[in-house]
Amino acid sequence: MAVFGARQGSGVLLTDRPRVLLRGEAGAGKTTLLWWLAAHASARTLADDLADDLAALNGLAPFVVPLRTLRARGVTFPGPAELSSAAGLVIDTAPEGWAGRVLESGRALLLVDGLDEVPPEEREQAHTWLAQLLSRYPESRCVTTVRPLAVGPDWLRSEGFEELRPLPMRTP
């Protein structure tokens, strides 16, 4: 398992890893990192010199899947057609089949936040959902977050995930 922080930025670690399980304590910045990636990848503002080689993610279509928010809305795990509206930030309706085409083409950045927010008795269902989605769209990149003790260390390894752990944030 790799760690990242001030000395080794997220870009160095995420650029070469198409599937990442980001495991960290509450307040470690996991959700912030996902939203930062979503905003900058879609705006194509990830510059090589400023973001540790994250420029390779520029132009990918981010699909943020906030599992806690979805559960609060009574939604289960979204299918491809629901991914574009999962975060609840859609300004306009995506054309029919758009998300599937983006996923199929490998231009998707799937950002799944809060696997630990899924009740323990439903985590295997979450695993199956994510495994099936990525099996169907193998070229899609994915970063997912979880707290340290929520799932075992090899929970997504068979799906090609590498585990990263952020270093604790500190004040300057």
Coordinates of N, CA and C in Angstrom, one line a residue:
M1 N 0.8 -1.2 0.0 CA 0.0 0.0 0.0 C 0.9 1.2 0.0
A2 N 0.6 2.2 -0.9 CA 1.3 3.4 -1.0 C 0.7 4.5 -0.2
V3 N 1.5 5.4 0.3 CA 0.9 6.6 1.0 C 1.3 7.8 0.2
F4 N 0.5 8.9 0.3 CA 0.9 10.1 -0.4 C 0.6 11.3 0.5
G5 N 1.3 12.4 0.2 CA 1.1 13.6 1.0 C 1.9 14.7 0.4
A6 N 2.5 15.5 1.2 CA 3.3 16.7 0.7 C 4.5 16.2 -0.1
R7 N 5.2 15.2 0.2 CA 6.3 14.8 -0.6 C 6.0 14.1 -1.9
Q8 N 5.0 13.3 -1.9 CA 4.6 12.6 -3.1 C 3.1 12.9 -3.3
G9 N 2.8 13.8 -4.3 CA 1.5 14.2 -4.5 C 0.6 13.2 -5.1
S10 N -0.7 13.5 -5.1 CA -1.7 12.6 -5.6 C -1.5 12.3 -7.1
G11 N -1.0 13.2 -7.8 CA -0.9 13.0 -9.3 C 0.0 11.9 -9.6
V12 N 1.2 11.9 -9.0 CA 2.2 10.8 -9.2 C 1.5 9.4 -9.0
L13 N 0.7 9.3 -8.0 CA 0.2 8.0 -7.6 C -1.1 7.7 -8.4
L14 N -1.9 8.7 -8.8 CA -3.1 8.4 -9.5 C -2.9 8.2 -11.0
T15 N -1.9 8.9 -11.6 CA -1.8 8.8 -13.0 C -1.5 7.4 -13.6
D16 N -0.6 6.7 -12.8 CA -0.2 5.4 -13.3 C -1.1 4.2 -12.8
R17 N -2.2 4.6 -12.0 CA -3.0 3.6 -11.5 C -4.5 3.8 -11.9
P18 N -5.0 3.0 -12.8 CA -6.3 3.2 -13.3 C -7.4 3.0 -12.3
R19 N -7.1 2.2 -11.3 CA -8.1 1.9 -10.2 C -7.5 2.0 -8.9
V20 N -8.0 2.9 -8.1 CA -7.5 3.2 -6.8 C -8.5 3.1 -5.7
L21 N -8.2 2.4 -4.6 CA -9.0 2.4 -3.4 C -8.3 3.3 -2.4
L22 N -8.8 4.4 -2.1 CA -8.2 5.4 -1.2 C -8.8 5.2 0.2
R23 N -7.9 4.7 1.1 CA -8.3 4.3 2.4 C -7.8 5.4 3.4
G24 N -8.6 6.0 4.1 CA -8.2 7.0 5.1 C -9.2 7.3 6.2
E25 N -8.7 7.9 7.2 CA -9.5 8.3 8.3 C -10.5 9.4 7.9
A26 N -11.6 9.6 8.7 CA -12.5 10.7 8.5 C -11.7 12.0 8.6
G27 N -11.9 12.9 7.7 CA -11.2 14.2 7.7 C -9.9 14.2 7.0
A28 N -9.5 13.0 6.4 CA -8.2 12.9 5.7 C -8.2 13.6 4.3
G29 N -9.4 14.0 3.8 CA -9.4 14.7 2.5 C -9.8 13.8 1.4
K30 N -10.3 12.7 1.6 CA -10.7 11.7 0.6 C -11.8 12.3 -0.3
T31 N -12.9 12.8 0.3 CA -14.0 13.4 -0.5 C -13.5 14.6 -1.2
T32 N -12.8 15.4 -0.5 CA -12.2 16.7 -1.2 C -11.4 16.3 -2.4
L33 N -10.6 15.3 -2.3 CA -9.8 14.9 -3.5 C -10.6 14.5 -4.6
L34 N -11.7 13.7 -4.3 CA -12.6 13.2 -5.4 C -13.2 14.4 -6.1
W35 N -13.8 15.4 -5.3 CA -14.4 16.5 -6.0 C -13.4 17.4 -6.7
W36 N -12.2 17.5 -6.2 CA -11.2 18.3 -6.8 C -10.9 17.6 -8.2
L37 N -10.7 16.3 -8.2 CA -10.4 15.6 -9.4 C -11.6 15.8 -10.4
A38 N -12.8 15.7 -9.9 CA -14.0 15.9 -10.8 C -14.0 17.2 -11.5
A39 N -13.8 18.3 -10.6 CA -13.9 19.6 -11.1 C -12.8 19.9 -12.1
H40 N -11.5 19.5 -11.8 CA -10.4 19.9 -12.7 C -10.3 19.0 -13.9
A41 N -10.7 17.7 -13.8 CA -10.6 16.9 -15.0 C -11.7 17.3 -16.0
S42 N -12.9 17.7 -15.6 CA -13.9 18.1 -16.5 C -13.6 19.5 -17.1
A43 N -12.9 20.3 -16.3 CA -12.5 21.7 -16.8 C -11.2 21.7 -17.6
R44 N -10.6 20.5 -17.6 CA -9.3 20.4 -18.3 C -8.2 21.4 -17.7
T45 N -8.2 21.5 -16.4 CA -7.3 22.4 -15.7 C -6.2 21.7 -14.9
L46 N -6.0 20.4 -15.2 CA -4.9 19.7 -14.6 C -3.6 19.8 -15.4
A47 N -2.7 20.7 -14.9 CA -1.5 20.9 -15.7 C -0.4 20.1 -15.2
D48 N 0.5 19.6 -16.0 CA 1.6 18.7 -15.6 C 2.5 19.4 -14.5
D49 N 2.8 20.6 -14.7 CA 3.7 21.3 -13.7 C 3.0 21.6 -12.4
L50 N 1.7 21.7 -12.4 CA 1.0 22.1 -11.2 C 0.3 21.0 -10.5
A51 N 0.1 19.9 -11.1 CA -0.7 18.8 -10.5 C 0.0 17.5 -10.6
D52 N 1.3 17.4 -10.5 CA 2.0 16.1 -10.5 C 1.6 15.2 -11.6
D53 N 1.6 15.7 -12.8 CA 1.3 14.8 -14.0 C -0.1 14.3 -14.1
L54 N -1.0 15.0 -13.5 CA -2.4 14.6 -13.6 C -3.1 15.1 -14.9
A55 N -2.3 15.7 -15.8 CA -2.8 16.2 -17.0 C -3.4 15.1 -17.9
A56 N -3.0 13.9 -17.7 CA -3.5 12.7 -18.4 C -5.0 12.5 -18.1
L57 N -5.5 13.1 -17.0 CA -6.9 12.9 -16.6 C -7.8 14.1 -17.2
N58 N -7.1 15.1 -17.8 CA -7.9 16.2 -18.4 C -8.9 15.7 -19.5
G59 N -10.1 16.2 -19.4 CA -11.1 15.8 -20.4 C -11.9 14.6 -20.1
L60 N -11.5 13.8 -19.1 CA -12.3 12.6 -18.7 C -13.6 13.2 -18.1
A61 N -14.6 12.4 -18.4 CA -16.0 12.8 -17.8 C -16.1 12.2 -16.4
P62 N -16.1 13.0 -15.4 CA -16.2 12.5 -14.0 C -17.7 12.1 -13.7
F63 N -17.8 11.0 -13.0 CA -19.1 10.5 -12.5 C -18.8 10.4 -11.0
V64 N -19.3 11.3 -10.2 CA -19.2 11.3 -8.8 C -20.4 10.5 -8.2
V65 N -20.1 9.4 -7.4 CA -21.1 8.6 -6.9 C -21.0 8.7 -5.3
P66 N -21.7 9.6 -4.7 CA -21.6 9.8 -3.2 C -22.6 8.8 -2.6
L67 N -22.1 7.7 -2.1 CA -22.9 6.6 -1.6 C -23.8 7.0 -0.4
R68 N -23.3 7.8 0.5 CA -24.1 8.3 1.6 C -25.3 9.1 1.2
T69 N -25.0 10.0 0.2 CA -26.1 10.8 -0.3 C -27.2 10.0 -1.0
L70 N -26.7 9.1 -1.8 CA -27.6 8.2 -2.5 C -28.5 7.4 -1.5
R71 N -27.9 6.9 -0.5 CA -28.6 6.1 0.5 C -29.7 6.9 1.2
A72 N -29.3 8.2 1.5 CA -30.2 9.1 2.1 C -31.4 9.4 1.2
R73 N -31.2 9.3 -0.1 CA -32.3 9.5 -1.0 C -33.1 8.2 -1.3
G74 N -32.6 7.1 -0.7 CA -33.3 5.9 -0.9 C -32.9 5.2 -2.2
V75 N -31.8 5.6 -2.8 CA -31.3 5.0 -4.1 C -30.3 3.9 -3.8
T76 N -30.4 2.9 -4.5 CA -29.4 1.8 -4.4 C -28.2 2.2 -5.3
F77 N -27.5 1.2 -5.8 CA -26.3 1.5 -6.6 C -26.7 1.8 -8.0
P78 N -26.2 2.9 -8.5 CA -26.7 3.4 -9.8 C -26.1 2.6 -11.0
G79 N -27.0 2.4 -12.0 CA -26.5 1.8 -13.3 C -25.9 2.9 -14.1
P80 N -25.4 2.5 -15.3 CA -24.8 3.5 -16.2 C -25.6 4.7 -16.5
A81 N -26.9 4.5 -16.7 CA -27.8 5.6 -17.1 C -28.0 6.6 -15.9
E82 N -27.8 6.2 -14.7 CA -28.0 7.0 -13.5 C -26.8 7.7 -13.1
L83 N -25.6 7.3 -13.6 CA -24.3 7.8 -13.1 C -24.2 9.3 -13.2
S84 N -24.7 9.9 -14.4 CA -24.5 11.3 -14.6 C -25.3 12.2 -13.6
S85 N -26.3 11.6 -13.0 CA -27.1 12.4 -12.0 C -26.9 11.9 -10.6
A86 N -26.0 11.0 -10.3 CA -25.9 10.4 -9.0 C -25.5 11.5 -8.0
A87 N -24.7 12.5 -8.3 CA -24.3 13.5 -7.4 C -25.3 14.6 -7.2
G88 N -26.3 14.6 -8.0 CA -27.4 15.6 -7.9 C -27.0 16.9 -8.4
L89 N -26.0 17.0 -9.2 CA -25.5 18.3 -9.7 C -25.8 18.6 -11.2
V90 N -26.7 17.8 -11.8 CA -26.9 17.9 -13.2 C -27.7 19.2 -13.5
I91 N -27.2 19.9 -14.5 CA -27.8 21.1 -14.9 C -28.8 20.8 -16.0
D92 N -28.5 19.8 -16.9 CA -29.3 19.5 -18.0 C -29.3 17.9 -18.1
T93 N -30.2 17.4 -18.8 CA -30.3 16.0 -19.0 C -29.3 15.5 -20.0
A94 N -28.6 14.5 -19.7 CA -27.6 13.9 -20.7 C -28.4 13.2 -21.8
P95 N -27.9 13.2 -23.0 CA -28.5 12.5 -24.1 C -28.6 11.0 -23.7
E96 N -29.7 10.3 -24.2 CA -29.9 8.9 -23.9 C -28.6 8.1 -24.4
G97 N -28.1 7.3 -23.5 CA -27.0 6.4 -23.8 C -25.6 7.1 -23.6
W98 N -25.6 8.4 -23.3 CA -24.4 9.1 -23.2 C -23.4 8.5 -22.2
A99 N -23.9 8.3 -21.0 CA -23.0 7.7 -20.0 C -22.4 6.4 -20.4
G100 N -23.2 5.5 -21.0 CA -22.7 4.2 -21.4 C -21.6 4.4 -22.5
R101 N -21.8 5.3 -23.4 CA -20.8 5.6 -24.5 C -19.5 6.1 -23.9
V102 N -19.6 7.0 -22.9 CA -18.4 7.5 -22.3 C -17.7 6.4 -21.5
L103 N -18.4 5.6 -20.8 CA -17.8 4.5 -20.1 C -17.1 3.5 -21.0
E104 N -17.8 3.2 -22.1 CA -17.3 2.2 -23.1 C -16.1 2.7 -23.7
S105 N -16.0 4.0 -24.0 CA -14.8 4.6 -24.7 C -13.6 4.7 -23.8
G106 N -13.7 4.6 -22.5 CA -12.6 4.7 -21.6 C -12.4 6.2 -21.2
R107 N -13.4 7.1 -21.5 CA -13.2 8.5 -21.2 C -13.9 8.8 -19.9
A108 N -14.2 7.8 -19.0 CA -14.9 8.1 -17.8 C -13.9 8.0 -16.6
L109 N -14.2 8.9 -15.6 CA -13.5 8.9 -14.4 C -14.5 8.6 -13.3
L110 N -14.7 7.4 -12.8 CA -15.7 7.0 -11.9 C -15.1 7.3 -10.5
L111 N -15.8 8.1 -9.7 CA -15.3 8.6 -8.4 C -16.4 8.2 -7.4
V112 N -16.2 7.0 -6.7 CA -17.1 6.4 -5.8 C -16.7 6.8 -4.4
D113 N -17.5 7.6 -3.7 CA -17.2 8.1 -2.4 C -18.0 7.4 -1.3
G114 N -17.3 6.9 -0.3 CA -17.9 6.4 0.9 C -18.4 5.0 0.9
L115 N -17.5 4.0 0.5 CA -17.9 2.6 0.6 C -18.2 2.2 2.0
D116 N -17.6 2.9 3.0 CA -17.8 2.7 4.4 C -19.2 3.1 4.8
E117 N -19.8 4.0 4.0 CA -21.2 4.5 4.3 C -22.3 3.5 4.0
V118 N -21.9 2.4 3.3 CA -22.8 1.4 3.0 C -22.9 0.5 4.2
P119 N -24.1 0.1 4.7 CA -24.2 -0.8 5.9 C -23.4 -2.1 5.6
P120 N -22.8 -2.6 6.7 CA -21.9 -3.8 6.5 C -22.6 -5.0 5.8
E121 N -23.9 -5.1 6.1 CA -24.7 -6.2 5.5 C -24.9 -6.0 4.0
E122 N -24.6 -4.8 3.5 CA -24.8 -4.5 2.0 C -23.5 -4.3 1.3
R123 N -22.4 -4.4 2.0 CA -21.1 -4.1 1.4 C -20.7 -5.2 0.3
E124 N -21.2 -6.4 0.4 CA -20.9 -7.3 -0.6 C -21.7 -7.0 -1.9
Q125 N -22.9 -6.4 -1.7 CA -23.7 -5.9 -2.8 C -23.0 -4.8 -3.5
A126 N -22.3 -3.9 -2.7 CA -21.6 -2.8 -3.2 C -20.4 -3.3 -4.0
H127 N -19.7 -4.3 -3.5 CA -18.6 -4.9 -4.2 C -19.0 -5.5 -5.5
T128 N -20.1 -6.2 -5.5 CA -20.6 -6.8 -6.8 C -21.0 -5.7 -7.8
W129 N -21.7 -4.7 -7.3 CA -22.1 -3.5 -8.2 C -20.9 -2.9 -8.9
L130 N -19.8 -2.6 -8.1 CA -18.7 -2.0 -8.7 C -17.9 -2.9 -9.6
A131 N -17.8 -4.2 -9.1 CA -17.1 -5.2 -10.0 C -17.8 -5.4 -11.3
Q132 N -19.1 -5.5 -11.3 CA -19.8 -5.6 -12.6 C -19.7 -4.4 -13.5
L133 N -19.8 -3.2 -12.9 CA -19.7 -2.0 -13.6 C -18.3 -1.9 -14.3
L134 N -17.3 -2.2 -13.6 CA -15.9 -2.1 -14.1 C -15.6 -3.3 -15.1
S135 N -16.3 -4.4 -14.9 CA -16.1 -5.5 -15.8 C -16.8 -5.2 -17.1
R136 N -17.9 -4.5 -17.1 CA -18.6 -4.1 -18.3 C -17.9 -3.0 -19.0
Y137 N -17.2 -2.1 -18.3 CA -16.5 -1.0 -18.8 C -15.0 -1.0 -18.3
P138 N -14.2 -1.9 -18.8 CA -12.9 -2.1 -18.3 C -11.9 -1.0 -18.5
E139 N -12.2 -0.1 -19.5 CA -11.2 1.0 -19.7 C -11.5 2.2 -18.9
S140 N -12.6 2.2 -18.1 CA -12.9 3.3 -17.2 C -12.0 3.4 -16.0
R141 N -11.5 4.6 -15.7 CA -10.7 4.8 -14.5 C -11.6 4.9 -13.3
C142 N -11.1 4.5 -12.1 CA -12.0 4.6 -10.9 C -11.1 4.9 -9.7
V143 N -11.6 5.8 -8.9 CA -11.1 6.1 -7.5 C -12.3 5.9 -6.6
T144 N -12.1 5.1 -5.5 CA -13.1 5.0 -4.6 C -12.5 5.2 -3.2
T145 N -13.4 5.6 -2.2 CA -12.9 6.0 -0.9 C -13.5 5.1 0.1
V146 N -12.8 4.9 1.2 CA -13.3 4.0 2.3 C -12.5 4.4 3.6
R147 N -13.1 4.2 4.7 CA -12.4 4.4 6.0 C -11.6 3.1 6.3
P148 N -10.6 3.3 7.2 CA -9.6 2.2 7.3 C -10.1 0.8 7.7
L149 N -11.1 0.7 8.5 CA -11.5 -0.6 9.0 C -12.8 -1.1 8.3
A150 N -13.3 -0.4 7.4 CA -14.6 -0.8 6.8 C -14.6 -2.0 5.9
V151 N -13.5 -2.2 5.2 CA -13.4 -3.4 4.4 C -12.0 -4.0 4.5
G152 N -11.8 -5.3 4.2 CA -10.5 -5.9 4.3 C -9.5 -5.3 3.3
P153 N -8.2 -5.6 3.5 CA -7.2 -5.0 2.7 C -7.2 -5.5 1.2
D154 N -7.7 -6.6 0.9 CA -7.8 -7.1 -0.5 C -9.2 -7.0 -1.1
W155 N -10.0 -6.2 -0.6 CA -11.4 -6.2 -0.9 C -11.7 -6.0 -2.4
L156 N -10.9 -5.1 -3.1 CA -11.1 -4.8 -4.5 C -9.9 -5.2 -5.3
R157 N -9.0 -6.0 -4.7 CA -7.8 -6.3 -5.5 C -8.0 -7.1 -6.7
S158 N -9.0 -8.0 -6.7 CA -9.3 -8.9 -7.8 C -9.9 -8.1 -9.0
E159 N -10.3 -6.8 -8.7 CA -10.8 -5.9 -9.8 C -9.7 -5.0 -10.2
G160 N -8.5 -5.2 -9.8 CA -7.4 -4.4 -10.3 C -7.1 -3.1 -9.5
F161 N -7.7 -3.0 -8.3 CA -7.5 -1.8 -7.5 C -6.2 -1.9 -6.7
E162 N -5.5 -0.8 -6.7 CA -4.4 -0.6 -5.8 C -4.8 0.3 -4.6
E163 N -4.4 0.0 -3.5 CA -4.8 0.7 -2.3 C -3.7 1.8 -2.0
L164 N -4.3 3.0 -1.8 CA -3.4 4.2 -1.4 C -4.0 4.7 -0.1
R165 N -3.1 5.3 0.7 CA -3.5 5.9 2.0 C -2.9 7.3 2.1
P166 N -3.8 8.3 2.2 CA -3.3 9.7 2.3 C -2.6 9.9 3.7
L167 N -1.5 10.7 3.7 CA -0.9 11.1 4.9 C -1.8 12.1 5.6
P168 N -1.7 12.2 6.9 CA -2.6 13.1 7.6 C -2.3 14.5 7.2
M169 N -3.4 15.3 7.1 CA -3.2 16.7 6.8 C -2.7 17.4 8.0
R170 N -1.9 18.5 7.7 CA -1.3 19.2 8.8 C -1.4 20.7 8.4
T171 N -1.5 21.5 9.5 CA -1.6 23.0 9.2 C -0.2 23.5 9.1
P172 N 0.0 24.5 8.2 CA 1.3 25.1 8.0 C 1.9 25.8 9.2

